[in-house]
Tab-separated table of C-alpha atoms in Angstrom:
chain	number	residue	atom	x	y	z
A	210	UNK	CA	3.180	18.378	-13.866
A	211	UNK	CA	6.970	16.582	-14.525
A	212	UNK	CA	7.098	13.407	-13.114
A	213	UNK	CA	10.512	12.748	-10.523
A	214	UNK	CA	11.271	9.555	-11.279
A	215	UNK	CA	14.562	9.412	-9.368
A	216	UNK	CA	15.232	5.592	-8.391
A	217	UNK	CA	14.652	4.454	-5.171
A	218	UNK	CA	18.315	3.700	-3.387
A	219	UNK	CA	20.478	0.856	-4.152
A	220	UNK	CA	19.660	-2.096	-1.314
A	221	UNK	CA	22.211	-2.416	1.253
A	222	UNK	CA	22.752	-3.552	3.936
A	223	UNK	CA	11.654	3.986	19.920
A	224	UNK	CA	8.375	1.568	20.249
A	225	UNK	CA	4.566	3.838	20.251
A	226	UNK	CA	1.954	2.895	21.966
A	227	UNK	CA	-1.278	3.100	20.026
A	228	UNK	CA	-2.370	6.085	22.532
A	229	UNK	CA	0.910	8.147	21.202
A	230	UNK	CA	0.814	7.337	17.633
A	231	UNK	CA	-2.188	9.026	17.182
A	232	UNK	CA	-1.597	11.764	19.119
A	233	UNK	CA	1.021	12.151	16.415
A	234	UNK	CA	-1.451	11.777	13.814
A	235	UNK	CA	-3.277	14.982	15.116
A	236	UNK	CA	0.519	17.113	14.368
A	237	UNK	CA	-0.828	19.327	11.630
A	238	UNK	CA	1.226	20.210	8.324
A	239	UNK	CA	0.927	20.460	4.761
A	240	UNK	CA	-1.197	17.084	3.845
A	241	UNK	CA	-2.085	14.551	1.228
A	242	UNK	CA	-4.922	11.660	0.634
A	243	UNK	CA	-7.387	9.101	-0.333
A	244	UNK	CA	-9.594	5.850	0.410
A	245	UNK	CA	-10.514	2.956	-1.742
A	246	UNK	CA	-14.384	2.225	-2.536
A	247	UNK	CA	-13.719	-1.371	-3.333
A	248	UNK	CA	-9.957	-3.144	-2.624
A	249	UNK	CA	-8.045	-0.337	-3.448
A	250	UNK	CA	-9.730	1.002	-6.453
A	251	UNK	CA	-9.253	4.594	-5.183
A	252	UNK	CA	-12.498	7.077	-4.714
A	253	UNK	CA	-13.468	8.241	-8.094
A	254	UNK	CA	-13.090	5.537	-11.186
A	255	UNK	CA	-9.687	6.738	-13.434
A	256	UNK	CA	-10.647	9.561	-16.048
A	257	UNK	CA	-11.133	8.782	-19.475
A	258	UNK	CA	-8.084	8.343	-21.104
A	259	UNK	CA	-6.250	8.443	-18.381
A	260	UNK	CA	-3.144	5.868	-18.319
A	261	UNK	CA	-4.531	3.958	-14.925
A	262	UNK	CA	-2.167	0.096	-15.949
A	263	UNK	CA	0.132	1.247	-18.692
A	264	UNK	CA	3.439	-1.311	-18.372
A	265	UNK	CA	5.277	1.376	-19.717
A	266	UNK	CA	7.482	3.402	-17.028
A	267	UNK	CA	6.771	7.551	-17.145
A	268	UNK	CA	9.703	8.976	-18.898
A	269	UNK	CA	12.830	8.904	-16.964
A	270	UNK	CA	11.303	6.228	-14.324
A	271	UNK	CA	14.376	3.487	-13.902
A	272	UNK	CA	12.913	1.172	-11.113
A	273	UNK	CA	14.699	-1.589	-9.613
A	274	UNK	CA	14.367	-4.474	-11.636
A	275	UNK	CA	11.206	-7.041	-10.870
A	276	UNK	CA	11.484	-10.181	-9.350
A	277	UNK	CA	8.886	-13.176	-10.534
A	278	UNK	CA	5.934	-13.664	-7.798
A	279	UNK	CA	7.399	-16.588	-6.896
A	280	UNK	CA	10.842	-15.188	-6.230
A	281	UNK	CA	9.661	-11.838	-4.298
A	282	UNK	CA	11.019	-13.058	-1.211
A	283	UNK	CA	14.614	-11.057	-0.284
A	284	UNK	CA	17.064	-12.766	-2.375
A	285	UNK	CA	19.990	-11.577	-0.898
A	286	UNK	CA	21.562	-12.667	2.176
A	287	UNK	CA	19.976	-10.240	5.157
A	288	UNK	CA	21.715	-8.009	7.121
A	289	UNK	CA	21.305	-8.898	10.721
A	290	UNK	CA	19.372	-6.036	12.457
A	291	UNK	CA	16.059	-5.522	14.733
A	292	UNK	CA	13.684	-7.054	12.682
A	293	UNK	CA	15.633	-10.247	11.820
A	294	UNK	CA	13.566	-13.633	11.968
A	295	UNK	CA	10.330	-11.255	11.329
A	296	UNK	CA	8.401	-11.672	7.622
A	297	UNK	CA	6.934	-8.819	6.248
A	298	UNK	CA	4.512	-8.958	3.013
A	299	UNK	CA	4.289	-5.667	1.053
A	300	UNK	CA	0.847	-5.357	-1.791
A	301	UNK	CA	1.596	-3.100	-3.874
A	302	UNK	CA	-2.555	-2.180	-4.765
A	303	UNK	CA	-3.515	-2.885	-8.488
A	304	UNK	CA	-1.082	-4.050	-11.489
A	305	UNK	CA	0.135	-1.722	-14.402
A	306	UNK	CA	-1.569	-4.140	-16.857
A	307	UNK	CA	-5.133	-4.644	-15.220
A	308	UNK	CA	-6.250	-2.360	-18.109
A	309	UNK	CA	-5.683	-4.921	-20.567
A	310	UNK	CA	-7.403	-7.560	-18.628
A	311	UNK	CA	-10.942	-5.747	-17.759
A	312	UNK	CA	-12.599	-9.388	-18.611
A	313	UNK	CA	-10.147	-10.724	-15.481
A	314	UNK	CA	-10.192	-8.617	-12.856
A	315	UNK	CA	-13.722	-7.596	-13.016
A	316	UNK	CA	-14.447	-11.860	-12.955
A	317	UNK	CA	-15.586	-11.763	-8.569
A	318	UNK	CA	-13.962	-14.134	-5.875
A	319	UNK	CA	-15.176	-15.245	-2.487
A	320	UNK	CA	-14.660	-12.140	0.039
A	321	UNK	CA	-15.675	-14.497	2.731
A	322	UNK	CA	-19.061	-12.100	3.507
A	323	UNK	CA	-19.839	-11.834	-0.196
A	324	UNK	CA	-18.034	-11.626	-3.315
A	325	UNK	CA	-15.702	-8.763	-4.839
A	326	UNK	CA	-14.201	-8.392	-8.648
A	327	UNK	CA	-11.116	-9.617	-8.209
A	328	UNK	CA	-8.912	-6.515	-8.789
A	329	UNK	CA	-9.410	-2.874	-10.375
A	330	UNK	CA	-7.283	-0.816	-12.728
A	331	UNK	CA	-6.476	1.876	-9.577
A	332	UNK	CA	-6.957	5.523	-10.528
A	333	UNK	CA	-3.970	7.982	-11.945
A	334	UNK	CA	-3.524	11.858	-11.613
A	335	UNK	CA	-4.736	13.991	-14.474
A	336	UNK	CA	-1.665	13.894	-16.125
A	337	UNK	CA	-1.666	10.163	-16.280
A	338	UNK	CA	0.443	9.122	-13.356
A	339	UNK	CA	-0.741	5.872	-12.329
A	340	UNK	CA	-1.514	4.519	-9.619
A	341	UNK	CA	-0.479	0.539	-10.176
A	342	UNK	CA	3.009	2.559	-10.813
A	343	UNK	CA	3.235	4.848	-7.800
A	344	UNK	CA	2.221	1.335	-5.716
A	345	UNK	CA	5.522	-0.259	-6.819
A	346	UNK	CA	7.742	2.402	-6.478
A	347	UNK	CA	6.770	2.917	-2.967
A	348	UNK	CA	6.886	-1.016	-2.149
A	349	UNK	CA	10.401	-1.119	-3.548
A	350	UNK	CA	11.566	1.804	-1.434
A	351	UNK	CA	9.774	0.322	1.757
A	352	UNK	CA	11.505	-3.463	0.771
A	353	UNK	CA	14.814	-1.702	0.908
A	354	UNK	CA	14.139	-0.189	4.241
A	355	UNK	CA	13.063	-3.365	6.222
A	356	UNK	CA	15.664	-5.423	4.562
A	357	UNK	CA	18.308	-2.877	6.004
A	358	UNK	CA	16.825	-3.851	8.970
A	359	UNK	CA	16.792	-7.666	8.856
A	360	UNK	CA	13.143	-7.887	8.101
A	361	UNK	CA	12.666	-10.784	5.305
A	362	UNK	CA	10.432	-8.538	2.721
A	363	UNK	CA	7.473	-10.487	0.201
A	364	UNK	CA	5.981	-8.722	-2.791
A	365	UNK	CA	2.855	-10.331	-3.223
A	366	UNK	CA	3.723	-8.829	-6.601
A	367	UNK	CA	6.401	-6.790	-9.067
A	368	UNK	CA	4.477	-6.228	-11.818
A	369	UNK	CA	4.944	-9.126	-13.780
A	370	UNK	CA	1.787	-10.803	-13.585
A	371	UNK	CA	-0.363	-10.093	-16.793
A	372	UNK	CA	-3.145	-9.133	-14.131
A	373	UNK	CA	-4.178	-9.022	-10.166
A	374	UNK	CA	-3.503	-10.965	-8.074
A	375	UNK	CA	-7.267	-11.297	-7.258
A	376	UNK	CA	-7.911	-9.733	-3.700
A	377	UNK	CA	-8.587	-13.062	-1.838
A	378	UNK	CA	-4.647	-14.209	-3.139
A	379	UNK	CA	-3.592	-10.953	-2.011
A	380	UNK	CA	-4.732	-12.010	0.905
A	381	UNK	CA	-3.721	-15.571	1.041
A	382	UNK	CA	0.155	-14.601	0.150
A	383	UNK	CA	0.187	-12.896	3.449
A	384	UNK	CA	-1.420	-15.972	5.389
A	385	UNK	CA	0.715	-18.191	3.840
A	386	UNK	CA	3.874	-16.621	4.792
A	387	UNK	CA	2.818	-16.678	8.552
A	388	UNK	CA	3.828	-12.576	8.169
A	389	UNK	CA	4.348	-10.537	10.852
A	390	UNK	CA	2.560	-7.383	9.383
A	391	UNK	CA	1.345	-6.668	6.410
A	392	UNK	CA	0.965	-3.280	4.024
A	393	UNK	CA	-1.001	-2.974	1.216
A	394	UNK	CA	-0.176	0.356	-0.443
A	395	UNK	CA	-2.331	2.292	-2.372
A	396	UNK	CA	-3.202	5.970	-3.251
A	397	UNK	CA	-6.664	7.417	-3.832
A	398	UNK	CA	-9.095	9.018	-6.479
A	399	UNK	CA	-11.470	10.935	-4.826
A	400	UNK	CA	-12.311	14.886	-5.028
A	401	UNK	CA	-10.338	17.916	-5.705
A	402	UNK	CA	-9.718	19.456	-2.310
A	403	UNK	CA	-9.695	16.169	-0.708
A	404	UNK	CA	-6.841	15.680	0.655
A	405	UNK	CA	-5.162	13.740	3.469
A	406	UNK	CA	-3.450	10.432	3.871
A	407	UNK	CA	-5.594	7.633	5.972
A	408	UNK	CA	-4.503	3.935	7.163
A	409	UNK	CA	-7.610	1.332	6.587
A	410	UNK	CA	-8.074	-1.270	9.291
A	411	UNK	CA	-10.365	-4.287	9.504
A	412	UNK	CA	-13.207	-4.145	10.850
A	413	UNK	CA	-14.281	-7.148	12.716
A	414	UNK	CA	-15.920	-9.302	10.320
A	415	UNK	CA	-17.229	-12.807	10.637
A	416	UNK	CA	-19.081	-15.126	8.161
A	417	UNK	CA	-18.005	-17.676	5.439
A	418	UNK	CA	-13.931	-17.936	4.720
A	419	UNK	CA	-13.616	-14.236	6.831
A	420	UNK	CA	-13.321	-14.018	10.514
A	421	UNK	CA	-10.750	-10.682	11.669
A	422	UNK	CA	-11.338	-11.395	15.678
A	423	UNK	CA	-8.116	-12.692	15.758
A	424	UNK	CA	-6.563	-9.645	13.867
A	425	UNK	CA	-8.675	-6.472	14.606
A	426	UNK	CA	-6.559	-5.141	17.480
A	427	UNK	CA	-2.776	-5.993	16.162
A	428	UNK	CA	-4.174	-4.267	13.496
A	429	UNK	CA	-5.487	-1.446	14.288
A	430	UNK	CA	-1.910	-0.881	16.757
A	431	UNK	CA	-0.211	-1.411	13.124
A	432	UNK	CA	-2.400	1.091	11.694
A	433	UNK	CA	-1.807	3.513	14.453
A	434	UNK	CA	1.806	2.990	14.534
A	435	UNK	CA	2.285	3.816	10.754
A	436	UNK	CA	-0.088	6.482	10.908
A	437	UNK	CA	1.907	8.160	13.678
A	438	UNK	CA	5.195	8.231	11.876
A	439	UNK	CA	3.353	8.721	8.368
A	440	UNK	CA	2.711	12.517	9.555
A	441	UNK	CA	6.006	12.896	11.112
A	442	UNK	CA	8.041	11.376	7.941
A	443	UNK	CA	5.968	13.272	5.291
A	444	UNK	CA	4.824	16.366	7.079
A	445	UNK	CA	1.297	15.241	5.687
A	446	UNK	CA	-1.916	15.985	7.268
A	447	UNK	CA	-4.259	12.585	8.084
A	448	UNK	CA	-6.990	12.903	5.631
A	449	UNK	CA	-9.677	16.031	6.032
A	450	UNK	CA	-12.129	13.521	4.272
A	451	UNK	CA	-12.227	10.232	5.700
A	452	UNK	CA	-11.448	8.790	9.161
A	453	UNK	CA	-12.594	12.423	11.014
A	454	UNK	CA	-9.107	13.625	10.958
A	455	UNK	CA	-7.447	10.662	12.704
A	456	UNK	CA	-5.637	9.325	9.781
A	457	UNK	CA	-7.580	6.044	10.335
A	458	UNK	CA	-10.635	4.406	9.172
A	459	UNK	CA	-11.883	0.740	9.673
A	460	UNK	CA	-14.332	-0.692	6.808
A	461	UNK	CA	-15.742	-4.374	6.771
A	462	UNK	CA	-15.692	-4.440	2.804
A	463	UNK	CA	-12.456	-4.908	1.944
A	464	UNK	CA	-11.679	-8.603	0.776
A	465	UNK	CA	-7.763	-8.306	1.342
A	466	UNK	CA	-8.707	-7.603	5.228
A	467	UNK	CA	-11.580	-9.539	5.654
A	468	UNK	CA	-9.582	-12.626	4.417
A	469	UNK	CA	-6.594	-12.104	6.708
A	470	UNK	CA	-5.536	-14.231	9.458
A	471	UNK	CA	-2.623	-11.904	10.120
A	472	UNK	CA	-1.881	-8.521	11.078
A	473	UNK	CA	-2.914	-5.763	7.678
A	474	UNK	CA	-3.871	-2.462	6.854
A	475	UNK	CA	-4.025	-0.372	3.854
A	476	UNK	CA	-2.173	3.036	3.663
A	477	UNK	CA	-4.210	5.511	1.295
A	478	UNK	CA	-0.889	7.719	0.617
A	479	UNK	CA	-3.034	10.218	-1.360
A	480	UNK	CA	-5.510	11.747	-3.210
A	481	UNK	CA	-3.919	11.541	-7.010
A	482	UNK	CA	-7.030	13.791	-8.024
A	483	UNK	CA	-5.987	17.208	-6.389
A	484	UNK	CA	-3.212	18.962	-7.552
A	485	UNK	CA	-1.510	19.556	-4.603
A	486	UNK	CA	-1.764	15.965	-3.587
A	487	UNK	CA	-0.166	14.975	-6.921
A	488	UNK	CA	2.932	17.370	-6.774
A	489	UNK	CA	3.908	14.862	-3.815
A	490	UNK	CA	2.634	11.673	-5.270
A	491	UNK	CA	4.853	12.358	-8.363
A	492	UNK	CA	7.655	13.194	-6.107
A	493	UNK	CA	10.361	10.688	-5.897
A	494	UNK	CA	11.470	12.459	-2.598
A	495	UNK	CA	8.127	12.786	-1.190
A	496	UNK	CA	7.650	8.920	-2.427
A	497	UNK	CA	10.880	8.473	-0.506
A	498	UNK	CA	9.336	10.015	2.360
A	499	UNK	CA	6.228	8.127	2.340
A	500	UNK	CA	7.869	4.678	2.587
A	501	UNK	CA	10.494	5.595	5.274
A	502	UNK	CA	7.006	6.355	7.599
A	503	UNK	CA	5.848	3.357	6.968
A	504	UNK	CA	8.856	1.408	7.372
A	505	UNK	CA	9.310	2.910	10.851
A	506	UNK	CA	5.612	2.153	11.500
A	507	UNK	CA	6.243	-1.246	10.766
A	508	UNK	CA	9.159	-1.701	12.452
A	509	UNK	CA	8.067	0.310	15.834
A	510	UNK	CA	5.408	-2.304	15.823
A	511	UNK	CA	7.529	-5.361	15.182
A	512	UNK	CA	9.782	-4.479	17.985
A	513	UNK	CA	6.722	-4.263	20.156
């Protein structure tokens, strides 16, 4: 299928309770997918010869130029709105150049209850779409949102790392900026006919560098919240796969959760395997779409 790499938009300048974001969730319309087996990774490993970390944009694709790691914080003076003097840390899930660095990422870090290769490649659709790339294009679109709000908006990355970062600095990034929420965004690569998006929460975990009490239920009223407005925004279904049909699923396994000592979830946004799922993955509107539900998931949980 054509990829519709439209831009996202030049930058410029009703709270849920967890009870009523769900019941959103359970709206039914036409859907999309997916759930990482380790951080992220996506359900099925990437095809052979499929393009899963290529740093070369799909034809047409004109993103909004990168900012370095260490500058990924907004750069531009803020627009005063509801969600000024509140941080927000975006992951975008993988890297487009993990692929060069198997050696790297597969090299494991401290998960706190075990240990974890430090990143994976992500999956792609069948046409080579990947995921690393679909990850920053919705992150950029979602920055722009927040910051129209006032939110102050980290990357934990653009891209311009030669690999990762490994899942426990994912995780630190978000610590260390005190954040109010954060989003790690990822799509899956499970079945054909699996389709469905789902929000991950943390489970409550406990033992070495891990311990979630302190997160689990900000968390999960994150999760809900996004998932709520997810459906609404995109018209998508919550996954038919994982999470029975809630749109939500909590796993103890995930090292960028486990490691948290602030609000997180993951949004699956898809299942880049099945067709259907991939004509809106490869969307720029539907893309569009996707990160405008999660913004207003964010922010309906920021203003409490």
């Amino acid at each position: 299928m054509p990829y519709d790499d439209s831009p996202p938009p030049t930058r410029r300048a009703r709270p849920l309770t967890v009870a009523a974001a769900l019941a959103a969730v359970s709206l039914t319309a036409a859907g999309c997918g997916g759930g990482p087996q380790s951080d992220g990774a996506g359900g099925a490993p990437p095809r052979p010869g499929a393009d899963t970390g290529s740093p070369t944009a799909p034809a047409g694709e004109r993103p909004e130029p990168s900012k370095t790691a260490s500058a990924s914080d907004s750069a531009e003076p803020l627009p005063q709105g509801p969600l000024t003097g509140r941080t927000v840390v975006i992951d975008p899930g993988h890297n487009p150049r993990n692929r060069d660095h198997t050696r790297e990422i597969n090299e494991k870090v401290d998960i706190g209850t075990g240990r974890k290769e430090c990143d994976t490649t992500g999956t792609s659709t069948d046409d080579g779409y990947p995921e690393a790339r679909f990850t920053l294009d919705v992150s950029h679109r979602l920055r722009t949102l927040l910051e129209a709000e006032g939110a102050r908006v980290r990357l934990t990355h653009d891209g311009e790392r030669p690999f990762g970062p490994c899942i426990d600095e994912r995780a630190r990034i978000g610590n260390e900026a005190k954040a109010d929420a954060v989003v790690s965004v990822h799509a899956d690569g499970s079945a054909v006919g699996n389709r469905g998006f789902h929000v991950i929460l943390p489970a409550e975990v406990k033992g070495g560098g891990a311990d979630t009490s302190k997160i689990v239920r900000s968390s999960a009223d994150l999760g809900a919240r996004i998932a709520g407005h997810f459906v609404r925004t995109t018209g998508s279904q919550p996954s038919n796969y994982i999470g029975g049909k809630t749109g939500l699923d909590t796993r103890n396994d995930l090292g960028g959760l486990n490691l948290s000592t602030v609000p997180k979830v993951f949004v699956e946004c898809g299942n880049m395997r099945d067709p259907k799922d991939a004509a809106l993955l490869t969307s720029a509107s539907w893309r569009q779409k996707a990160a405008q539900g999660m913004a207003d998931g964010i922010s309906s949980y920021l203003k409490g």
